[in-house]
PDB file of C-alpha atoms in Angstrom:
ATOM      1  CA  UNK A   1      -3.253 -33.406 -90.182  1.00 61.00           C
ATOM      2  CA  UNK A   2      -3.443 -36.340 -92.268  1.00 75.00           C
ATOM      3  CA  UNK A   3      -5.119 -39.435 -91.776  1.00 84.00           C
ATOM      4  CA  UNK A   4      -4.572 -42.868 -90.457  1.00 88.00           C
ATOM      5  CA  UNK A   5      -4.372 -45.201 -93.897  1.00 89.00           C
ATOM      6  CA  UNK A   6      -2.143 -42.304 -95.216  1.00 88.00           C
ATOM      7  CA  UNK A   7       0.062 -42.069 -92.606  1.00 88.00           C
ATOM      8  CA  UNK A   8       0.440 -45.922 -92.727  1.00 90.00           C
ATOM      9  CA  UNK A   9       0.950 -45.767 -96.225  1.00 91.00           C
ATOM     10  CA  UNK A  10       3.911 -42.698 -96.032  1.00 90.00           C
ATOM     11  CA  UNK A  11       5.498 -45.243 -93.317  1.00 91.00           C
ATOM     12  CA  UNK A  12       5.431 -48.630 -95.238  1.00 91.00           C
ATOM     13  CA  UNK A  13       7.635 -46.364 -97.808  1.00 91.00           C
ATOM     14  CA  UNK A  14      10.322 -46.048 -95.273  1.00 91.00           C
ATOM     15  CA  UNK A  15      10.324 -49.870 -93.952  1.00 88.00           C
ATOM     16  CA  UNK A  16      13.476 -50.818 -92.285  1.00 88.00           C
ATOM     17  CA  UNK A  17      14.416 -47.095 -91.382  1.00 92.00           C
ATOM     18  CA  UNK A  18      14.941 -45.826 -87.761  1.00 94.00           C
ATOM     19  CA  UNK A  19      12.905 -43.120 -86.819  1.00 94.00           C
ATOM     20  CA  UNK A  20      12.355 -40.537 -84.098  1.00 91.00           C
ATOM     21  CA  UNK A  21       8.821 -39.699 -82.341  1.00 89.00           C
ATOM     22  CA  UNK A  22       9.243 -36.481 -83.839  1.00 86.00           C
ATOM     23  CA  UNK A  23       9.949 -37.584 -87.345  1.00 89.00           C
ATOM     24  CA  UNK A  24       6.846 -39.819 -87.229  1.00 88.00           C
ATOM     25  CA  UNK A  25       5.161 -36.241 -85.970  1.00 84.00           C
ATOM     26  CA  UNK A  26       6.447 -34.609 -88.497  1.00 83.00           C
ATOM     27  CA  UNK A  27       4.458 -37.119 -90.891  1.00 81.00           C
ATOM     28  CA  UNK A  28       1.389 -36.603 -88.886  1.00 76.00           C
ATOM     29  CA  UNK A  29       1.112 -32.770 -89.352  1.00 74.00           C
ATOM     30  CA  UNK A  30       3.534 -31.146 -92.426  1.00 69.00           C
ATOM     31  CA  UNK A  31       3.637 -27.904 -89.927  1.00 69.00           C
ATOM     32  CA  UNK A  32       5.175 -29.896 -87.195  1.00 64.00           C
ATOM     33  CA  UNK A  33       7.329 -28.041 -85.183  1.00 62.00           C
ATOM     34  CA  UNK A  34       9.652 -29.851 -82.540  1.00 60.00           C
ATOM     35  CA  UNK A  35       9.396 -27.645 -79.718  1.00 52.00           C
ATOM     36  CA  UNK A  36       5.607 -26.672 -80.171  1.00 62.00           C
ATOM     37  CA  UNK A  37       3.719 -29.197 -78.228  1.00 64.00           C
ATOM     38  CA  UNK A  38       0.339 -28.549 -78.725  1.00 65.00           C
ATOM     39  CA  UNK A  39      -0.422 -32.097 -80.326  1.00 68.00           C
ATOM     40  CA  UNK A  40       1.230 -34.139 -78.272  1.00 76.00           C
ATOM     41  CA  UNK A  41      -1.608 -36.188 -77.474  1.00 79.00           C
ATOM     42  CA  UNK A  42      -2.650 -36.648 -81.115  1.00 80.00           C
ATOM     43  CA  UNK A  43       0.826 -37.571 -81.583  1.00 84.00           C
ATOM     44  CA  UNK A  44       1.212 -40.414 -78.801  1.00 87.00           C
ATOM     45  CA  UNK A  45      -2.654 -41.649 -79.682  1.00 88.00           C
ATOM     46  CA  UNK A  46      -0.941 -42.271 -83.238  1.00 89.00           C
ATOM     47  CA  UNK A  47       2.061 -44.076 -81.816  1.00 92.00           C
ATOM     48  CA  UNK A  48      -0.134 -46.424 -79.860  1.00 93.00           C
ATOM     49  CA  UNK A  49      -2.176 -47.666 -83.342  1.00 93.00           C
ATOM     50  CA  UNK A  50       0.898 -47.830 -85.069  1.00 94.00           C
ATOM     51  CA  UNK A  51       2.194 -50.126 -82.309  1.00 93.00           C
ATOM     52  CA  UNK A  52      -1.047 -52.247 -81.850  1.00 93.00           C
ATOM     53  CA  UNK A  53      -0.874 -52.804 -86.010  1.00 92.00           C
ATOM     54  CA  UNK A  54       3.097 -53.769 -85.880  1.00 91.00           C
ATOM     55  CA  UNK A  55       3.736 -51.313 -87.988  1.00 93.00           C
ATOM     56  CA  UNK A  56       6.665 -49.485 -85.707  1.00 94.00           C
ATOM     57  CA  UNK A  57       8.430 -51.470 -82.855  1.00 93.00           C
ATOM     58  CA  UNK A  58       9.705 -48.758 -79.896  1.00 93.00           C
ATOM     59  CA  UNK A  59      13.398 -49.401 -79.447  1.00 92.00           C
ATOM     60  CA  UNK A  60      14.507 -46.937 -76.407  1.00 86.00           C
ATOM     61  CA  UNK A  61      13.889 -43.298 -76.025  1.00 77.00           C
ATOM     62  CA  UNK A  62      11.082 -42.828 -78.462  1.00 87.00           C
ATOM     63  CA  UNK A  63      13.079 -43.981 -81.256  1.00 93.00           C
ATOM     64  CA  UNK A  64      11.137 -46.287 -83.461  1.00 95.00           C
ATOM     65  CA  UNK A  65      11.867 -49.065 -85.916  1.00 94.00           C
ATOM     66  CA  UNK A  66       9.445 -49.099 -88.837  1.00 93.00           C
ATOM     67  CA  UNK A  67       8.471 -52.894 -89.015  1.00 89.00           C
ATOM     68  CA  UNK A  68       5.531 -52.605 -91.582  1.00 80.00           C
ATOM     69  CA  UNK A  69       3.307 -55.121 -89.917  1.00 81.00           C
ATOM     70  CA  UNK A  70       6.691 -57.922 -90.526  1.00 81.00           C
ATOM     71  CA  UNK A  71       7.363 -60.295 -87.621  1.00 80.00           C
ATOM     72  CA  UNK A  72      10.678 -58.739 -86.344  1.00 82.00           C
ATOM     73  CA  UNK A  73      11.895 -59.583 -82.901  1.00 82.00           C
ATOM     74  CA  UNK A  74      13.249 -55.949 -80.737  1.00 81.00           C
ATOM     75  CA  UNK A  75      16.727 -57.909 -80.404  1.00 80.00           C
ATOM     76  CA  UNK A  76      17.132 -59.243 -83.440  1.00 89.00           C
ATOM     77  CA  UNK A  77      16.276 -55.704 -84.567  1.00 92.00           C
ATOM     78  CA  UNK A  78      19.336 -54.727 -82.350  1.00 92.00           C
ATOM     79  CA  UNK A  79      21.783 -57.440 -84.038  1.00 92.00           C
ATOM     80  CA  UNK A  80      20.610 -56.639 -87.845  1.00 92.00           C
ATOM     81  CA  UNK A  81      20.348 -52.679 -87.141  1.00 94.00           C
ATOM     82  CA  UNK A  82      23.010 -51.942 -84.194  1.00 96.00           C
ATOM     83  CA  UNK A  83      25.131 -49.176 -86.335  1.00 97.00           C
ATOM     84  CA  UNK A  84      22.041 -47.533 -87.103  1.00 95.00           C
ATOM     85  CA  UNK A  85      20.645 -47.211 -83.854  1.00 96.00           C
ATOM     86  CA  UNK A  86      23.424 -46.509 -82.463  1.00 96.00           C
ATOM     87  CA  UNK A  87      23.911 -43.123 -85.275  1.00 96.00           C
ATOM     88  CA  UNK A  88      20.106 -42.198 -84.565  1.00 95.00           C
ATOM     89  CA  UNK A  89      20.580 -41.811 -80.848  1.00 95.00           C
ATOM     90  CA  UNK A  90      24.000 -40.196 -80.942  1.00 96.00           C
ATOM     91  CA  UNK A  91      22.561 -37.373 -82.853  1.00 93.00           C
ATOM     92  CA  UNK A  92      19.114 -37.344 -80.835  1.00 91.00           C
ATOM     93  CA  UNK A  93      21.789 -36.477 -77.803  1.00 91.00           C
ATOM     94  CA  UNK A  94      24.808 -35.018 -79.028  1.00 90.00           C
ATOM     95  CA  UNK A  95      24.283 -34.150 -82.647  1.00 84.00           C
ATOM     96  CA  UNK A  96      28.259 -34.023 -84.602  1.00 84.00           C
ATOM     97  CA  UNK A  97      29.696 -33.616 -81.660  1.00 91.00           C
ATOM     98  CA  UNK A  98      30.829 -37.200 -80.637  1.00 96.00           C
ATOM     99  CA  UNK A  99      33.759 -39.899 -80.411  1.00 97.00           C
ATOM    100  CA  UNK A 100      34.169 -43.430 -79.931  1.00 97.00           C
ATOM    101  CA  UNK A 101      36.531 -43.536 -77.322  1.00 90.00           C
ATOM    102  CA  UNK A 102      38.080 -47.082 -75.555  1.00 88.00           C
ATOM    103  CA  UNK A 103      38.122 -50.552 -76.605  1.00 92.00           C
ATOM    104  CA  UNK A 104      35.816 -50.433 -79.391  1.00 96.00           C
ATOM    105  CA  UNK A 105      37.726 -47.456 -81.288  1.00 97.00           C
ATOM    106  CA  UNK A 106      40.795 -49.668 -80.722  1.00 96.00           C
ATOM    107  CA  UNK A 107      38.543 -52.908 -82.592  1.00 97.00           C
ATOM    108  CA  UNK A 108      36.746 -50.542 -85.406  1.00 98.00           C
ATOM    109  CA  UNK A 109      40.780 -49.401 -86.145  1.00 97.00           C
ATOM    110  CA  UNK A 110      41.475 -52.881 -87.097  1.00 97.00           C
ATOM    111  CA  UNK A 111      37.897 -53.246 -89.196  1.00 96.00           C
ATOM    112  CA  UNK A 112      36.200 -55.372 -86.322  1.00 97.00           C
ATOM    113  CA  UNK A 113      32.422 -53.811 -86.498  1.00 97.00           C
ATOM    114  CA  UNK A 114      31.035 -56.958 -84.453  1.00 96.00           C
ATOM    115  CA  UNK A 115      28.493 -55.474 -81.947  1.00 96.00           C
ATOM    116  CA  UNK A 116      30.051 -54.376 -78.425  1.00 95.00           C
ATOM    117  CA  UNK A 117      28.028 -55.312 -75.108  1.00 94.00           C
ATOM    118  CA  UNK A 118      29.352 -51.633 -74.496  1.00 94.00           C
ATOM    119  CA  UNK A 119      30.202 -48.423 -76.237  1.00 96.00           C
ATOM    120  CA  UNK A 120      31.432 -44.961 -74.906  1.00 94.00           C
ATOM    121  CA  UNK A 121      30.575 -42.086 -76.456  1.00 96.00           C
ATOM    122  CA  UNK A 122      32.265 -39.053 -75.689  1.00 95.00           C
ATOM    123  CA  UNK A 123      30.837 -35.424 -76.316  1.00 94.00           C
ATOM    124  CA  UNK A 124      30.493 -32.488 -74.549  1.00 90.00           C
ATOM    125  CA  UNK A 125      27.708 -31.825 -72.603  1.00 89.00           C
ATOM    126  CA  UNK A 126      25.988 -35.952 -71.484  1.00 92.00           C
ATOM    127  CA  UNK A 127      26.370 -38.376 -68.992  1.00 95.00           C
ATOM    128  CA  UNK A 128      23.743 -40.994 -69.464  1.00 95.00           C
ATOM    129  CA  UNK A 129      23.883 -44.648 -69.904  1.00 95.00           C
ATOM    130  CA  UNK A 130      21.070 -46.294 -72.390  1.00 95.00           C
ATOM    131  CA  UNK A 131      20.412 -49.685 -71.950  1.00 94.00           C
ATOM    132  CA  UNK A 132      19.210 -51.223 -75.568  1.00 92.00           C
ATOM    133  CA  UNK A 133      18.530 -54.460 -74.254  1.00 89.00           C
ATOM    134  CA  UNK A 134      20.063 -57.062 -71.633  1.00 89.00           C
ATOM    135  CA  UNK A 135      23.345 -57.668 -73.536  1.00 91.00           C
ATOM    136  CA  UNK A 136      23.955 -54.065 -75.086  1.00 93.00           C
ATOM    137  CA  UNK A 137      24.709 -50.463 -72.874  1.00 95.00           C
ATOM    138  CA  UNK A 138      25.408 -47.284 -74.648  1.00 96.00           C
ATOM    139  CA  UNK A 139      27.571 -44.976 -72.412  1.00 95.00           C
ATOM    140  CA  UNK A 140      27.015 -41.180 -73.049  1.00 96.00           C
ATOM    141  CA  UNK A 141      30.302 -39.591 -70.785  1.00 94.00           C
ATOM    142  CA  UNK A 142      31.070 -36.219 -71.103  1.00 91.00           C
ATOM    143  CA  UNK A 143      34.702 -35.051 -71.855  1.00 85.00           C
ATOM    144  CA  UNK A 144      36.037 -33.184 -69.602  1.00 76.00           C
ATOM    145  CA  UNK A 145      39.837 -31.808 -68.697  1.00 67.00           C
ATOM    146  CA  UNK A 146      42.066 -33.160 -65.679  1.00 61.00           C
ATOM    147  CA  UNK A 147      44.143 -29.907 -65.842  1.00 59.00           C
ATOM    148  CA  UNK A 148      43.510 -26.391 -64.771  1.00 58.00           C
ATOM    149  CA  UNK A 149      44.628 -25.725 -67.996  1.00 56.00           C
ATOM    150  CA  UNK A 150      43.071 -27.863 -70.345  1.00 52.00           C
ATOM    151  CA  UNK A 151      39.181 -26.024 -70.272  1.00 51.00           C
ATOM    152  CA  UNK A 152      39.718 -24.375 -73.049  1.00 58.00           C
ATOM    153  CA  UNK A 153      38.487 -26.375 -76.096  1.00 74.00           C
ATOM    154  CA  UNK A 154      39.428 -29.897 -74.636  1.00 83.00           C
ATOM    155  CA  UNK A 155      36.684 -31.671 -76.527  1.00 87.00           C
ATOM    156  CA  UNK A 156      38.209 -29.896 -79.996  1.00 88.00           C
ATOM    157  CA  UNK A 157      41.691 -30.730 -78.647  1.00 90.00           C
ATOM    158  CA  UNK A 158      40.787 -34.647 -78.533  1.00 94.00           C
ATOM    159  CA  UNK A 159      38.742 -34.599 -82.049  1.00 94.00           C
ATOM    160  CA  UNK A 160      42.247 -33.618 -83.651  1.00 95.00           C
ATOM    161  CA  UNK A 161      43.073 -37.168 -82.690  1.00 97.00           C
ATOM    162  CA  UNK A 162      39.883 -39.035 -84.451  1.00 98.00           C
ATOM    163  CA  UNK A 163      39.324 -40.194 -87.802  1.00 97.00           C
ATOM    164  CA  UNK A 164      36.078 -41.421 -90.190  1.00 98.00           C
ATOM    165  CA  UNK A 165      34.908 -45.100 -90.303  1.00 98.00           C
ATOM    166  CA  UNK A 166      32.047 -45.745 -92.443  1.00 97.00           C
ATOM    167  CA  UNK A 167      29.757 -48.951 -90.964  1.00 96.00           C
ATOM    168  CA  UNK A 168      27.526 -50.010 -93.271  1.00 88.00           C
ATOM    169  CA  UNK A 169      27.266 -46.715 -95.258  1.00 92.00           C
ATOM    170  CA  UNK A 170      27.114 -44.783 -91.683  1.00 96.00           C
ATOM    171  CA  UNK A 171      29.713 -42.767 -90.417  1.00 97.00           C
ATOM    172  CA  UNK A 172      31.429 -42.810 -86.908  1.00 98.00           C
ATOM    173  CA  UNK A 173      34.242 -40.435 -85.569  1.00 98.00           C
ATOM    174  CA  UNK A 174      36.480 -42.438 -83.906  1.00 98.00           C
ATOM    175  CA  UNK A 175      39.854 -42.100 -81.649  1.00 98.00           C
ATOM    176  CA  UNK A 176      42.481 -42.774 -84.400  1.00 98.00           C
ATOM    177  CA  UNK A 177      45.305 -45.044 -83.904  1.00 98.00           C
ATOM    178  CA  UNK A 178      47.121 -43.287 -81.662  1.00 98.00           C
ATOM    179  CA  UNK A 179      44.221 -41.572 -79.209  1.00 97.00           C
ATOM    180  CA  UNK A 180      42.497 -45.398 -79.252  1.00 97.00           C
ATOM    181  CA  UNK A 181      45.654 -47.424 -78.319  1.00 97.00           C
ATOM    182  CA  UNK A 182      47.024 -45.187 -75.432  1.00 96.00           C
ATOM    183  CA  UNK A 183      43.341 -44.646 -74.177  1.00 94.00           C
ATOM    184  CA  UNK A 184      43.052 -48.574 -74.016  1.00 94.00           C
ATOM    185  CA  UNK A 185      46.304 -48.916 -71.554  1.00 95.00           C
ATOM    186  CA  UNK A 186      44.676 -46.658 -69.349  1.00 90.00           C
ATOM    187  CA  UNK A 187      43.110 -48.046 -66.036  1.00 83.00           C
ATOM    188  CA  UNK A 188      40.560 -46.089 -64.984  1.00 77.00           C
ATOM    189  CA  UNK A 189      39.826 -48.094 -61.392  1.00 73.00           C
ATOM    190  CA  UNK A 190      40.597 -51.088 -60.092  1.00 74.00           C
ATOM    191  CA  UNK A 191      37.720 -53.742 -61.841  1.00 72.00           C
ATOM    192  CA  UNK A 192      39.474 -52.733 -65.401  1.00 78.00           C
ATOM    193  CA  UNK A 193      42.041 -54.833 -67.010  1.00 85.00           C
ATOM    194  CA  UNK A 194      44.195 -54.471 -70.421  1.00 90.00           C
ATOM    195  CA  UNK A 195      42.775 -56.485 -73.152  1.00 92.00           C
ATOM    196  CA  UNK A 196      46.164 -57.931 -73.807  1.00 93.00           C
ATOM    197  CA  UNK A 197      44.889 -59.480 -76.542  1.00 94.00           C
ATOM    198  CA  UNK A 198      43.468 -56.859 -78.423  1.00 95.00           C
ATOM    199  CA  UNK A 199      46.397 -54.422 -77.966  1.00 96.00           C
ATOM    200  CA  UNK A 200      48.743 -56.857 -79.267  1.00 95.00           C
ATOM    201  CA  UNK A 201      46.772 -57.503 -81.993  1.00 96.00           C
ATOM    202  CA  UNK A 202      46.679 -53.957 -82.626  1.00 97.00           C
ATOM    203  CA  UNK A 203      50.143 -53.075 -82.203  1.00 97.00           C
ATOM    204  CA  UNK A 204      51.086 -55.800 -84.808  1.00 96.00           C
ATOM    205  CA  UNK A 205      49.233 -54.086 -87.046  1.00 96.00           C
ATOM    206  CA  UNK A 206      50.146 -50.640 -86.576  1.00 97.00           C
ATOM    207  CA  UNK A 207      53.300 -50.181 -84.459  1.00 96.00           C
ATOM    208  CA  UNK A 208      55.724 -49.500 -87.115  1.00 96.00           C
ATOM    209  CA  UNK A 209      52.964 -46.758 -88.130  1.00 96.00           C
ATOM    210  CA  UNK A 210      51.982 -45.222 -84.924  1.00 97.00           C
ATOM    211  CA  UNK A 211      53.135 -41.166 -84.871  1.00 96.00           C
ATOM    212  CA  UNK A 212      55.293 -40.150 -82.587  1.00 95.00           C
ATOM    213  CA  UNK A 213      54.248 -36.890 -82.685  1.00 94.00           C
ATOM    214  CA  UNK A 214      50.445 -37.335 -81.901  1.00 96.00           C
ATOM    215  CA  UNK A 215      52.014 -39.895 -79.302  1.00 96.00           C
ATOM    216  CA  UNK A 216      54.246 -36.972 -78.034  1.00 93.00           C
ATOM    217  CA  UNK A 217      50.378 -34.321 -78.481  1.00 92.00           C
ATOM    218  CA  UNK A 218      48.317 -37.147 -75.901  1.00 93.00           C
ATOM    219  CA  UNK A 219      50.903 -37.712 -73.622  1.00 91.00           C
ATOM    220  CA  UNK A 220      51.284 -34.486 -72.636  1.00 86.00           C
ATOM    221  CA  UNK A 221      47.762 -33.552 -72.084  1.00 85.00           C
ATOM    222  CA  UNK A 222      47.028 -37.026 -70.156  1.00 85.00           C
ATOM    223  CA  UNK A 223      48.261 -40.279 -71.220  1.00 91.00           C
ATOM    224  CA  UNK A 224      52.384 -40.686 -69.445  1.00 89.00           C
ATOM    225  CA  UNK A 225      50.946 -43.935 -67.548  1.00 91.00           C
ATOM    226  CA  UNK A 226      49.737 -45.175 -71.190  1.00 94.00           C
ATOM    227  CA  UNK A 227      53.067 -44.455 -72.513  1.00 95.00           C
ATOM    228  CA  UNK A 228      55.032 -46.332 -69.892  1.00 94.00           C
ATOM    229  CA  UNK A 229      52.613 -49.577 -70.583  1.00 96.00           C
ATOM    230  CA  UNK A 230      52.805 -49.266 -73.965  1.00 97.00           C
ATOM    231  CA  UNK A 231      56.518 -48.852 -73.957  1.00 96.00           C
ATOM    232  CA  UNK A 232      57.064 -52.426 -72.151  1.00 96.00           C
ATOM    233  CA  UNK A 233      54.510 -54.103 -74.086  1.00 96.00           C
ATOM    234  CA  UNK A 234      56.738 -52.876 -77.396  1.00 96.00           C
ATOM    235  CA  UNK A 235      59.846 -54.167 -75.503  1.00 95.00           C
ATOM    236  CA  UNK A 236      58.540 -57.767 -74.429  1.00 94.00           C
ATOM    237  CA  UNK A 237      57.027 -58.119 -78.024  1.00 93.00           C
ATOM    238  CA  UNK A 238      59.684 -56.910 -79.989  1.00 94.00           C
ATOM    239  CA  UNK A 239      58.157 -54.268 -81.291  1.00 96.00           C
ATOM    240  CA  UNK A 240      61.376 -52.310 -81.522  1.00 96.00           C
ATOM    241  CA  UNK A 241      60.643 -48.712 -83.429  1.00 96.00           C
ATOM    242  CA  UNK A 242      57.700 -47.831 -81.037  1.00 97.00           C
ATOM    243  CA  UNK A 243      60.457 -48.867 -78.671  1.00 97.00           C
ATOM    244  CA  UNK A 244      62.737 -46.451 -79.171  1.00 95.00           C
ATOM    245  CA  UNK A 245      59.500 -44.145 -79.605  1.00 96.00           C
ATOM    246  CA  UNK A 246      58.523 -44.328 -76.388  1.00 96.00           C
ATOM    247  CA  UNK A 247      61.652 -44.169 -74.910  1.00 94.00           C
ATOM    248  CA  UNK A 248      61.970 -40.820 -76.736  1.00 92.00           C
ATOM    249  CA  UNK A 249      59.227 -39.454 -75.534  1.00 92.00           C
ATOM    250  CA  UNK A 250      59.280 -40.547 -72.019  1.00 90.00           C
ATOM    251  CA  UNK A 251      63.171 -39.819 -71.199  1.00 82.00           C
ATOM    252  CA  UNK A 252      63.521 -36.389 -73.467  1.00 67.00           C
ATOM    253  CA  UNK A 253      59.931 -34.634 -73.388  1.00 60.00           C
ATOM    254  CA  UNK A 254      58.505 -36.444 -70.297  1.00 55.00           C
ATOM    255  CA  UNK A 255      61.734 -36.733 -68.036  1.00 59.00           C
ATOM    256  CA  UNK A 256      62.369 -39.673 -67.110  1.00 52.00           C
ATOM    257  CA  UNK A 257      58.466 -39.821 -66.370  1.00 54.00           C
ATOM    258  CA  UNK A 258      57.956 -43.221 -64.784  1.00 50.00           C
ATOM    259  CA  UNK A 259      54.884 -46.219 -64.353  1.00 42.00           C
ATOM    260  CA  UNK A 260      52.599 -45.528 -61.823  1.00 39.00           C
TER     261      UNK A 260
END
């Protein structure tokens, strides 16, 4: 074990960082070990000083903000550090084994990083929603298959589909183009609505780019009601090769397969 000033000292060198309990442990005593527990209450005693000199600031889940006795605010710690947060307790959780799925995928594909009220995060094993503050929800949902057939591998199946975004030096795996824009015309229940606005912002973008052949990959493990949407959204906006795209797909793969 080490002592108070010193551990304050080790700290102030990583100002600005996110941290876990167990990392600030692991500063406390060099033979820390995560799952031996036998000075847990040394550990928490050290937490609480830390916290009464503002030198950390608890953001959710034991996971710590090192603050170095500055006068930071928890939410403005949220707006200035989101991305990083966000990274620490996705691999607190679910370690590699994550992707942005939804809406936001569909905004980080056109280089929007503005900071969602919500995020889903799916992986393989959680369902748990974190609440980071009044305004901000992290969704944990685990992925799992809607066919008989699809337990095998379904989570590997999907991350064929994602694709690297680096946020402020951090990196995400994300739906890709295809995965994110299908997965947005999907309606999940009855509250949800199409963000028109988005996906036509998207599909100006990308639609002469989109693959058919991923297009072809999703649709025939879940997405033929995406499909359909997305093939009168190309129509009305003129958005003629996905068009014919679609069309393919639905009328020689997917037979005919219809809106529902």
């Amino acid at each position: 074990m080490i002592n108070f000033d010193k551990i304050v000292n080790k700290l102030s060198k990583k100002e600005w960082k996110i941290l876990t309990i167990y990392e600030i442990w692991s500063i406390l005593d060099p033979d820390f070990r995560k799952l031996n527990e036998k000075n847990i209450t040394s550990v928490y005693k050290l937490i609480y000083r830390l916290k009464a000199c503002n030198m950390i600031i608890p953001i959710k889940n034991s996971i710590y903000f090192i603050n170095n006795k500055k006068n930071h605010r928890n939410i403005d710690i949220i707006d200035n550090f989101y991305w990083k947060i966000l990274k620490k307790i996705i691999s607190e959780y679910c370690s590699n084994d994550f992707i942005i799925w939804n809406l936001k995928a569909l905004e980080l594909n056109l280089k929007d990083y503005s900071i969602p009220s919500e995020i889903i995060i799916y992986n393989k094993e959680l369902n748990k929603s974190i609440l980071l503050s009044q305004t901000n929800k992290i969704i944990f949902k685990k992925l799992s298959p809607w066919k008989k057939n699809l337990w095998v591998n379904i989570f590997t199946k999907f991350k064929t589909f994602t694709k690297k975004i680096k946020i402020s030096w951090i990196i995400f795996t994300v739906a890709d183009e295809e995965l994110s824009i299908l997965d947005s015309l999907l309606i999940r229940n009855n509250s949800e609505k199409i963000n028109i606005y988005q996906v036509d912002k998207f599909l100006k973008k990308y639609s002469n780019f989109l693959s058919r052949e991923k297009m072809w990959k999703l649709v025939s493990m879940k997405y033929i009601t995406s499909i359909n949407r997305l093939k009168e959204l190309s129509k009305k906006y003129w958005y003629h090769s996905l068009y014919i795209d679609c069309l393919d797909i639905i009328k020689i793969e997917w037979w005919n397969c219809f809106l529902t």
